[in-house]
XYZ file of C-alpha atoms in Angstrom:
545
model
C 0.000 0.000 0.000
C 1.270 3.463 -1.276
C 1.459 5.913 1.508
C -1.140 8.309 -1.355
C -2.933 5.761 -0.571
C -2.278 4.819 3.283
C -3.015 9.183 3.851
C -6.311 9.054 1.956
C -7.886 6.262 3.800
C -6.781 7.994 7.212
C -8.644 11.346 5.275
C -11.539 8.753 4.948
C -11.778 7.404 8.141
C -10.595 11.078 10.149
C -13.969 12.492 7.769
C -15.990 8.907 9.267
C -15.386 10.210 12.774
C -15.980 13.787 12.442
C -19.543 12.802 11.114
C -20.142 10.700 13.938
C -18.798 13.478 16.399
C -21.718 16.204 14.772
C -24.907 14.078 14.404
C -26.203 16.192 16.993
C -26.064 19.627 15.292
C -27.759 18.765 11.923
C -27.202 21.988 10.411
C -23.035 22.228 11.380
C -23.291 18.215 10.530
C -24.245 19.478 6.511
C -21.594 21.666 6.270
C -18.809 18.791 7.778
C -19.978 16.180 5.321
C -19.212 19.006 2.482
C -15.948 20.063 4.013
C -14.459 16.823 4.808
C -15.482 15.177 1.495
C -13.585 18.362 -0.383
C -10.621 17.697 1.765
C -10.768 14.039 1.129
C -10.991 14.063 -2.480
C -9.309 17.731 -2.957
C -12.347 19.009 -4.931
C -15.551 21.052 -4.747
C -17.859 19.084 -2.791
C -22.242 19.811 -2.903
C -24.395 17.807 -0.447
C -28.222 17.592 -1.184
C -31.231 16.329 0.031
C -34.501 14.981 -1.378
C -37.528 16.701 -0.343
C -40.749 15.706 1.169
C -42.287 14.058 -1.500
C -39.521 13.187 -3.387
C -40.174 15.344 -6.300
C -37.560 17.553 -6.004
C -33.834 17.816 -4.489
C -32.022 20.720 -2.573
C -28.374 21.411 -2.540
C -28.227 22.443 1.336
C -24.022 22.492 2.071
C -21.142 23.520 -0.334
C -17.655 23.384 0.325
C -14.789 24.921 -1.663
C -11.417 26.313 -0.875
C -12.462 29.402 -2.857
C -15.125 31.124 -1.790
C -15.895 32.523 -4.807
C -16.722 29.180 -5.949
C -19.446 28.677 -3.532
C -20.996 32.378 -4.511
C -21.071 31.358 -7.808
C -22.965 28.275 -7.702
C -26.846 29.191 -8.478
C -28.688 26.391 -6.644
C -27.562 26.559 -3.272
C -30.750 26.577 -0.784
C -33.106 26.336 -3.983
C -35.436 23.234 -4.793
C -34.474 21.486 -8.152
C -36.972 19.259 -9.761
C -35.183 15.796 -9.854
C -37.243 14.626 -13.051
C -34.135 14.765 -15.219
C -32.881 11.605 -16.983
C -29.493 12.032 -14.814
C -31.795 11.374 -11.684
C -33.367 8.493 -13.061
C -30.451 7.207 -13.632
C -28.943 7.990 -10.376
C -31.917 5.921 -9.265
C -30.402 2.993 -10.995
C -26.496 3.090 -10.596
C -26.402 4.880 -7.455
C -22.894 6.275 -9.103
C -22.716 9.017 -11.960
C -18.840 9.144 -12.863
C -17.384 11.119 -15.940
C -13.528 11.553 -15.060
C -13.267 13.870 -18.306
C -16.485 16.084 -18.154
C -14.291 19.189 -20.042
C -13.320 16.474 -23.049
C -16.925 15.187 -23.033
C -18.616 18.813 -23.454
C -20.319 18.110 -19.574
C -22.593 16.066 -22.034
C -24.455 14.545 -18.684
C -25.164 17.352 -17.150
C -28.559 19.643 -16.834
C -28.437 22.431 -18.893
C -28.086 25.167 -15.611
C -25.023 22.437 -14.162
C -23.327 22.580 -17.225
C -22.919 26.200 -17.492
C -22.033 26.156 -13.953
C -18.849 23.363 -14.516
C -17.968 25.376 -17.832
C -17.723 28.789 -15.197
C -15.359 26.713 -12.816
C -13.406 24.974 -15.194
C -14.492 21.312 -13.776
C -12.316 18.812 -15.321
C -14.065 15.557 -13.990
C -17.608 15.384 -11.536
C -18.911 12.594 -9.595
C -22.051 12.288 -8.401
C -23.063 9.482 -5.591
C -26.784 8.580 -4.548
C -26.747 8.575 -0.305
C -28.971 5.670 0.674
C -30.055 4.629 3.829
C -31.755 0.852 4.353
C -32.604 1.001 0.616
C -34.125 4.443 0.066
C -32.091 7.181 -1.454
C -32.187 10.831 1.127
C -29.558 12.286 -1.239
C -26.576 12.704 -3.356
C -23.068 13.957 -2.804
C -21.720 15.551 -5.568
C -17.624 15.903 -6.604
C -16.412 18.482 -8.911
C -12.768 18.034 -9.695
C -10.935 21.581 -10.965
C -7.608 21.684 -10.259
C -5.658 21.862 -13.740
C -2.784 20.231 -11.105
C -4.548 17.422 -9.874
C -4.776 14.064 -12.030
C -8.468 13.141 -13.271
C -10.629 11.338 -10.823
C -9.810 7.807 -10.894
C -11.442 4.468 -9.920
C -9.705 4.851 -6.149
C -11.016 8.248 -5.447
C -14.308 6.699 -6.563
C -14.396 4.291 -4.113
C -13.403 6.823 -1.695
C -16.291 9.139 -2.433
C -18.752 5.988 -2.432
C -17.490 5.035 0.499
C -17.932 8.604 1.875
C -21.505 9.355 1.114
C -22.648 5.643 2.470
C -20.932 7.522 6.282
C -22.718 10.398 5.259
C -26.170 8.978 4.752
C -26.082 7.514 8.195
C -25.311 10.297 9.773
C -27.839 12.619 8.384
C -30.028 9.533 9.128
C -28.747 9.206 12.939
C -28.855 13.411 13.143
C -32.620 13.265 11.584
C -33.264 10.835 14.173
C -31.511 12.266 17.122
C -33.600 15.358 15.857
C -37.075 13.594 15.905
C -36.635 12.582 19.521
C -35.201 15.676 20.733
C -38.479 17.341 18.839
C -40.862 14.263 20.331
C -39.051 15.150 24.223
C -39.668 18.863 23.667
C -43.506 18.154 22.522
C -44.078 16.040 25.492
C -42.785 18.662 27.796
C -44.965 21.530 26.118
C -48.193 19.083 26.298
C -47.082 17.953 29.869
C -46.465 22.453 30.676
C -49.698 22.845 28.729
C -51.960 20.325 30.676
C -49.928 21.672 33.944
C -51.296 25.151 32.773
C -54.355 23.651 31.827
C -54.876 21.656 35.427
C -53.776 25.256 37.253
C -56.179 27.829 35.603
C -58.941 28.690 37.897
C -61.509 29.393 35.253
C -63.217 26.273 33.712
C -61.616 24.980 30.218
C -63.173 21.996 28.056
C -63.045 20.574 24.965
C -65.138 19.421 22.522
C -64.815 17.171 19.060
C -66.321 19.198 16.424
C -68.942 16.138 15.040
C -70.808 15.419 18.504
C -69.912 17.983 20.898
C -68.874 15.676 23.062
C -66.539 16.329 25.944
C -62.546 15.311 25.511
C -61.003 17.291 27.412
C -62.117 19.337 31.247
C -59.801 20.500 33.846
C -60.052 20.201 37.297
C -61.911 23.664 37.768
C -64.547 22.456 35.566
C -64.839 19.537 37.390
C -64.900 21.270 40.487
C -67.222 23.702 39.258
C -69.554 21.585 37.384
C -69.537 18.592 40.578
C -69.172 16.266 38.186
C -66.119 13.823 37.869
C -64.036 14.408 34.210
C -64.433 10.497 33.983
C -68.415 10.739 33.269
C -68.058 13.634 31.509
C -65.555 12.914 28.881
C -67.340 11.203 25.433
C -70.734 12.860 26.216
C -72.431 15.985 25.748
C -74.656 18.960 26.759
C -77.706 16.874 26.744
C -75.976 14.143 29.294
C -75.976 16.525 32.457
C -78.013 19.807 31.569
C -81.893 20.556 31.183
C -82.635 20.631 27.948
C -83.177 24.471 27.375
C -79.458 25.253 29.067
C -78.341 22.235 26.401
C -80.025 23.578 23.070
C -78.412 27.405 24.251
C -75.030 25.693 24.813
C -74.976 23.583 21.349
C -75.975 26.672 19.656
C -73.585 28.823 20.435
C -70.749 25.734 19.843
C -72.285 25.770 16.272
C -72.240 29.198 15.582
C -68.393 28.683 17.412
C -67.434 26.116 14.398
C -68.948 27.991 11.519
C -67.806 31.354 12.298
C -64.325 32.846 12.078
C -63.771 34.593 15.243
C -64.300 33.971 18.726
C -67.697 33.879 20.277
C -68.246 35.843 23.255
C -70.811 35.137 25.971
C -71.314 37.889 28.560
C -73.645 35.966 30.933
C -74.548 32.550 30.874
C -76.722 30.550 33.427
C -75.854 26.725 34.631
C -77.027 24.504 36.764
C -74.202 22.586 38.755
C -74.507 20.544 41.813
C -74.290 23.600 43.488
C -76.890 25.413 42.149
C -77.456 27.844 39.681
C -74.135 29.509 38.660
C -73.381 32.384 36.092
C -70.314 31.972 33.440
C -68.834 34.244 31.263
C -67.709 31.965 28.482
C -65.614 32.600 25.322
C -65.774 29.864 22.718
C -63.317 29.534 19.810
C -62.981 26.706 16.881
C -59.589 24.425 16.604
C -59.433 23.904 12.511
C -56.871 21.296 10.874
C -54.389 22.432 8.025
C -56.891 22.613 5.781
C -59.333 24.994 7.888
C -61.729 22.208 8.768
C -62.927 22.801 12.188
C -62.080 19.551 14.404
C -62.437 20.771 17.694
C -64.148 23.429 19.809
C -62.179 25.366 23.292
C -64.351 26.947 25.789
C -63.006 28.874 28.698
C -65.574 29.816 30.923
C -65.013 32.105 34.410
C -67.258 32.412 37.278
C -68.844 34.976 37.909
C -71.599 34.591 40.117
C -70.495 36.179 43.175
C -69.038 39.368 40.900
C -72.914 39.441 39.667
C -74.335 39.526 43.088
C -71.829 42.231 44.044
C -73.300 44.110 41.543
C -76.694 43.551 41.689
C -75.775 44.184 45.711
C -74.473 47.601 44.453
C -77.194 48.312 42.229
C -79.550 48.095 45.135
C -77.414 50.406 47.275
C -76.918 52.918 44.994
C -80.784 52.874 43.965
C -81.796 53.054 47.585
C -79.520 55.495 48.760
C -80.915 57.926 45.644
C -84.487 57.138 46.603
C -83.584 58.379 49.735
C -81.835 61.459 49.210
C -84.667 62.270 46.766
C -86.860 61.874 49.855
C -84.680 64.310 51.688
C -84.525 66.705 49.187
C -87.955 67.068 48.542
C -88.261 66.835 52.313
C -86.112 69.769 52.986
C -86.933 71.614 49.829
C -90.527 71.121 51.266
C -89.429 72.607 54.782
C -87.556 75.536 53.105
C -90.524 76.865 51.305
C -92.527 76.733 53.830
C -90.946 78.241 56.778
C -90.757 81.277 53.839
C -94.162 82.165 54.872
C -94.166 82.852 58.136
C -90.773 84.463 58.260
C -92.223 86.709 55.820
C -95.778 87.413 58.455
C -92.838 87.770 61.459
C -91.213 90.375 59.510
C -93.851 92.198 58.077
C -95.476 92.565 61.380
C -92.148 93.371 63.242
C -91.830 96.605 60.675
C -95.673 97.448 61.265
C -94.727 97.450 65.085
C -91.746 99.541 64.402
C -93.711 101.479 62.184
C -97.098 102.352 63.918
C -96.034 102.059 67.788
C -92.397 102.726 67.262
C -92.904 105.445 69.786
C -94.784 103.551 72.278
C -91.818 100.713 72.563
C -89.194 103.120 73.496
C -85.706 102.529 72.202
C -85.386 98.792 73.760
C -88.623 97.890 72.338
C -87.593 99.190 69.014
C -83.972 97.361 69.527
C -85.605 94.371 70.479
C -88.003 94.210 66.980
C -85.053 94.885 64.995
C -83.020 92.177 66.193
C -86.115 90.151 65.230
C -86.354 91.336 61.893
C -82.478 90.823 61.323
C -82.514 87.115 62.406
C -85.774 86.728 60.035
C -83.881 88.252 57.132
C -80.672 85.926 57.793
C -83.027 82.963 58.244
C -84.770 83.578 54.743
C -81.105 83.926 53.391
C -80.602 80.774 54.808
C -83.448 79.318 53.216
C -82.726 81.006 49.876
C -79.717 78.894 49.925
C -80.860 75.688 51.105
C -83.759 75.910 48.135
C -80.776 76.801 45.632
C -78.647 73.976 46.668
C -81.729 71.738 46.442
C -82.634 73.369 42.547
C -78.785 72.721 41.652
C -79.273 69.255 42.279
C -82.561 68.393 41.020
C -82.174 70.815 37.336
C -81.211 68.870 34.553
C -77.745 69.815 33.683
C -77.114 70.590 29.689
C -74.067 71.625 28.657
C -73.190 74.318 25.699
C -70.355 76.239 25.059
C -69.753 78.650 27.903
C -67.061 81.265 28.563
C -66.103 81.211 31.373
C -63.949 84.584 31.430
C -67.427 86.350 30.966
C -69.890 84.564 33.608
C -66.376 85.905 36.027
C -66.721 89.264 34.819
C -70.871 89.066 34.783
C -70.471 88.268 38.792
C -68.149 91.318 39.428
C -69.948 93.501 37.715
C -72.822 92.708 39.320
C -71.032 93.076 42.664
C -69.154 96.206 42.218
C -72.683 98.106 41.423
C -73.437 97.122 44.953
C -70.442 98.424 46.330
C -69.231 100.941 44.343
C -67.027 102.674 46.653
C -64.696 99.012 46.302
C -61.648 99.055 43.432
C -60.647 95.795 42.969
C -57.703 94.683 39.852
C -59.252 91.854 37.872
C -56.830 89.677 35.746
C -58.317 87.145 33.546
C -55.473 84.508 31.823
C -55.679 80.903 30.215
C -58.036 79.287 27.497
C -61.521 79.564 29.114
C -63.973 78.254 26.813
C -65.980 74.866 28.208
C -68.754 72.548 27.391
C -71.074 73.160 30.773
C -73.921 73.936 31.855
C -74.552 77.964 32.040
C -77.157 78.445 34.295
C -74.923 76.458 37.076
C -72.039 77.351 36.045
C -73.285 81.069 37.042
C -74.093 80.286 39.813
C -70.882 78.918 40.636
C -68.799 81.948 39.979
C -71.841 83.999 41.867
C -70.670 82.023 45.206
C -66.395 81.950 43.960
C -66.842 85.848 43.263
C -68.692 86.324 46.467
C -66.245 84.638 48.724
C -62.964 86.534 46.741
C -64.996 89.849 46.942
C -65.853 89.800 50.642
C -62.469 88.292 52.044
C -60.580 90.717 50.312
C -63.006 93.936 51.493
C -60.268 94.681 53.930
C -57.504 94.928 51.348
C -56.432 98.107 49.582
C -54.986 96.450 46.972
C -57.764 93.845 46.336
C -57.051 91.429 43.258
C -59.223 88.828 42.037
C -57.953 86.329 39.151
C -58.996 83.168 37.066
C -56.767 81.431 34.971
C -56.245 78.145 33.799
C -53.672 75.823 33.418
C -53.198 71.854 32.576
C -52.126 69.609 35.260
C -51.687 65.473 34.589
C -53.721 66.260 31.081
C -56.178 67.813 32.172
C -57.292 71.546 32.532
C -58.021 72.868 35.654
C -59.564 76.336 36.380
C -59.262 78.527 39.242
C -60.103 81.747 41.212
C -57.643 83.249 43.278
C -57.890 85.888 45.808
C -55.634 88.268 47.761
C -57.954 88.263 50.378
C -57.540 86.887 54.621
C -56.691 83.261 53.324
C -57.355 80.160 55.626
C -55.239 77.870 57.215
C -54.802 74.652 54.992
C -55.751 72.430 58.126
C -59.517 73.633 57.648
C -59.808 72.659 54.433
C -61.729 69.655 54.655
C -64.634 71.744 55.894
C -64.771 74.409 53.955
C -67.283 72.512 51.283
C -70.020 71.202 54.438
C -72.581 72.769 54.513
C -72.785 75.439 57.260
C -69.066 75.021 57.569
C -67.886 78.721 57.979
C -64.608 79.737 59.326
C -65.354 82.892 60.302
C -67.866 84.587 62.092
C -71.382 86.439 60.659
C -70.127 89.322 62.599
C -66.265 89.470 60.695
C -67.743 88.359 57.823
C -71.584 87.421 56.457
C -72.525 84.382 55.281
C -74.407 81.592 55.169
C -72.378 78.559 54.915
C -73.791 76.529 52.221
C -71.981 78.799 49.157
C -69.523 76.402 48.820
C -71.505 72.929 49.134
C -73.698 74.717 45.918
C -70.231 74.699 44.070
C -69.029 71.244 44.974
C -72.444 69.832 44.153
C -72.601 71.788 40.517
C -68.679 70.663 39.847
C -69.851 66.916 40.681
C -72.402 66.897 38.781
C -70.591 67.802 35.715
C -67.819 65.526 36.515
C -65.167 67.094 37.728
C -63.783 67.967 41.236
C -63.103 71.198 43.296
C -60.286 71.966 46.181
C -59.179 75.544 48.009
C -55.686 76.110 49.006
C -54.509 78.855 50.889
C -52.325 81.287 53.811
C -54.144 82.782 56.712
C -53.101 86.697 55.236
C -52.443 85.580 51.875
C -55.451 84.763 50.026
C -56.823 81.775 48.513
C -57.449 79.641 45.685
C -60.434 77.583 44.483
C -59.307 75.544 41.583
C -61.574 73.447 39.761
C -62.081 70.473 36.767
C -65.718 69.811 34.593
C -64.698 66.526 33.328
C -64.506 67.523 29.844
């Protein structure tokens, strides 16, 4: 034995090993078999595999110590349709040797091949089928070059035959090394899945698309229906449920498989061993490669105790409005008529005054005015109450309103009863809104008020709205120079009655700014005061636009 030939069997059997070494990259294995048959035979070396089917072939690893080479060749990572009289005859021989393509014109090759060999110069090709227990998975093709090297000769044939038979295993071994690693990984996603599945605390079934019968619950079903997944599974609606809950239940699973979306059901009833329960179910259709529907998924959630929460809250909120419809109507009722007779006590205190003034002497007369004074502040009072009571009863209906004019509108309206006052006004800020006009006057009526008489002891009196966005959303505001508050009293300030000063210091009722809070409410915003005992305050504001 030559040493040539001593060197290329070790090649041979070094290549053997390094195929057995990657069966378990399959990608990295391609690209060895093409590498290490090149070395081998010290030519261009294709490796390609028959597709599913077995119509057509793809040339998947190329190996060449040019690179160039392997740019230029067209097929790589293409399908080729392996109808060609070559193939069939590959079919036959398993071995397609011409050791002089150049001399023979590349006479066997396909018309795209041959243009390819002519680009490279190939002096000889050989082209071995790779068979595996009889059936052919590929070929491995050689493409001698070299002007250097000696043809391709009956040795290096054997070699190459030799070298595809190792390589067919090996893709063989790698494909199946491949299958089980994809089989392992399947049965731990179906074993996470039905973990998943098992875990979920809503109710999730499934049904075969013919019968609706069950083939799949998990335990929350189980545990919600009180039925064991044993009698459940191969029968259907009809088995367990009355036969107006079944019909509903098979209707909407029909309407589940011949639609193309998912099928929502807000509120379902069912009756379990525990009763009468209520599902929100979603229902969607599992079709087969060729869009057939096979099976049907339902996830259903309880939601019976969320519905008597609600209808729980319902009942609340309905009685608690019933009730504070009483007691506005109550109070409303009260307010109008204690108008009368505060209206007979003053009236007759003036006549008093008026026709015996002179016979009650001066502590008489003192005594009838302090009873017309609390009669006039207790018909204020009521004038409140009974405008507090309108603000929340009048339907509110919104427009556009300016807002910089109803401020101006309640200024003017109180400088012409003091006109002695001078008071700057400022006016800043986009203050067009959608609101209600009517309330919204009233509103700056009581804000204008308040600014007007805390800041009667100022010289300098200012009075400003302005506007401004805060967290996307505009917010509105009057702002005084006036006595201020101190910030720990600002909880009160919107009770009604709550007044945090006296009648004496300053007027007022009490209930200005409970009108206010209830007109911002009701348009859907909020209102809050901030402020410094000697520095004024601020009432800013939001309508929920």
């Amino acid at each position: 034995m030559t040493d040539q030939v001593r060197q290329a069997l070790a090649d041979v059997s070094s290549a053997a090993n390094t195929f057995l070494e990657t069966t378990d990259d399959y990608d990295q294995l391609l690209a060895t078999i093409a590498r290490s048959c090149a070395g081998v035979l010290h030519a261009t070396c294709t490796v390609s595999l028959i597709d599913d089917g077995g119509e057509t072939i793809t040339p998947v690893a190329m190996h060449d110590e040019d690179p160039a080479i392997v740019a230029a060749y067209p097929y790589l990572g293409q399908s080729v349709s392996i109808g060609s009289s070559a193939m069939r005859a590959l079919r036959e021989h398993d071995v397609l040797y011409e050791p002089n393509a150049r001399a023979n014109g590349y006479a066997a090759a396909a018309p795209g091949m041959r243009t390819f060999l002519e680009s490279i110069g190939a002096l000889g090709y050989l082209v071995i089928a790779m068979r595996v227990r009889g059936e052919m998975i590929g070929i491995l093709a050689v493409f001698r070059r070299r002007a250097e090297l000696p043809p391709l000769d009956e040795r290096e044939r054997g070699f190459a035959v030799h070298l595809a038979h190792l390589a067919g295993l090996a893709i063989a071994n790698a494909r199946a090394f491949r299958s089980a690693e994809q089989t392992q990984r399947l049965h731990d996603v179906t074993k996470f899945v039905d973990a998943v599945l098992e875990n979920i605390p809503a109710m999730v079934f499934v049904k075969d698309a013919e019968r609706l019968a069950f083939v799949r619950m998990n335990r929350a079903g189980e545990e919600l229906l009180g039925i064991p997944r044993e009698q459940l599974i191969g029968k259907t609606d009809f088995d367990f449920f009355p036969q107006d809950e079944a019909e509903f239940f098979v209707e909407k699973d029909r309407a589940t498989l011949h639609g193309d979306s998912t099928v929502d059901i807000a509120e379902e009833p069912i009756q379990t061993a525990t009763g009468t329960r209520w599902l929100h179910t979603r229902k969607v259709p599992l079709r087969d490669s060729a869009g057939v529907p096979r099976w049907l998924v339902g996830i259903s959630h309880d939601i019976t105790e969320l519905k008597q929460h609600v209808a729980s809250l319902r009942a609340a909120k309905e009685a608690a409005e019933a009730a504070n419809r009483e007691l506005e109507a109550f109070s409303y009722s009260v307010a109008h008529d204690l108008r009368t007779p505060l209206r007979s006590i003053d009236g007759f205190s003036q006549a008093l005054l008026e026709d015996f003034g002179d016979q009650l002497g001066g502590v008489g007369a003192g005594h009838l005015n302090r009873v017309r004074a609390a009669a006039q502040r207790m018909a204020t009072l009521i004038d409140d109450l009974l405008m507090l009571s309108r603000v929340t009863r009048a339907e509110l209906k919104r427009s556009h309103v300016d807002l910089g004019e109803l401020f101006r509108t309640s200024l003017a309206t109180l400088q012409r009863l003091d006109p002695e006052r001078r008071v700057a006004i400022a006016i800043s800020g986009e203050l067009h809104v959608s609101a209600d006009p009517q309330q919204l006057a009233i509103t700056f009526d009581n804000l204008c008020g308040n600014a007007w008489k805390f800041t009667s002891k100022r010289a300098d009196a200012r009075i400003e709205l302005g506007s401004h966005v805060e967290h996307g959303s505009r917010v509105f505001f009057v702002r005084d120079n006036g006595v201020g508050f101190d910030m720990q009293y600002a909880g009160k300030l919107f009770g009604v009655f709550q007044r945090l000063h006296s009648d004496s210091e300053f007027p007022g009722t009490g209930i200005g700014l409970a009108t206010v809070q209830r007109i911002i409410q009701r348009h859907g915003g909020r209102v809050w005061a901030t402020g410094e005992v000697g520095h004024g305050a601020m009432f800013s504001f939001t309508l929920g636009e």
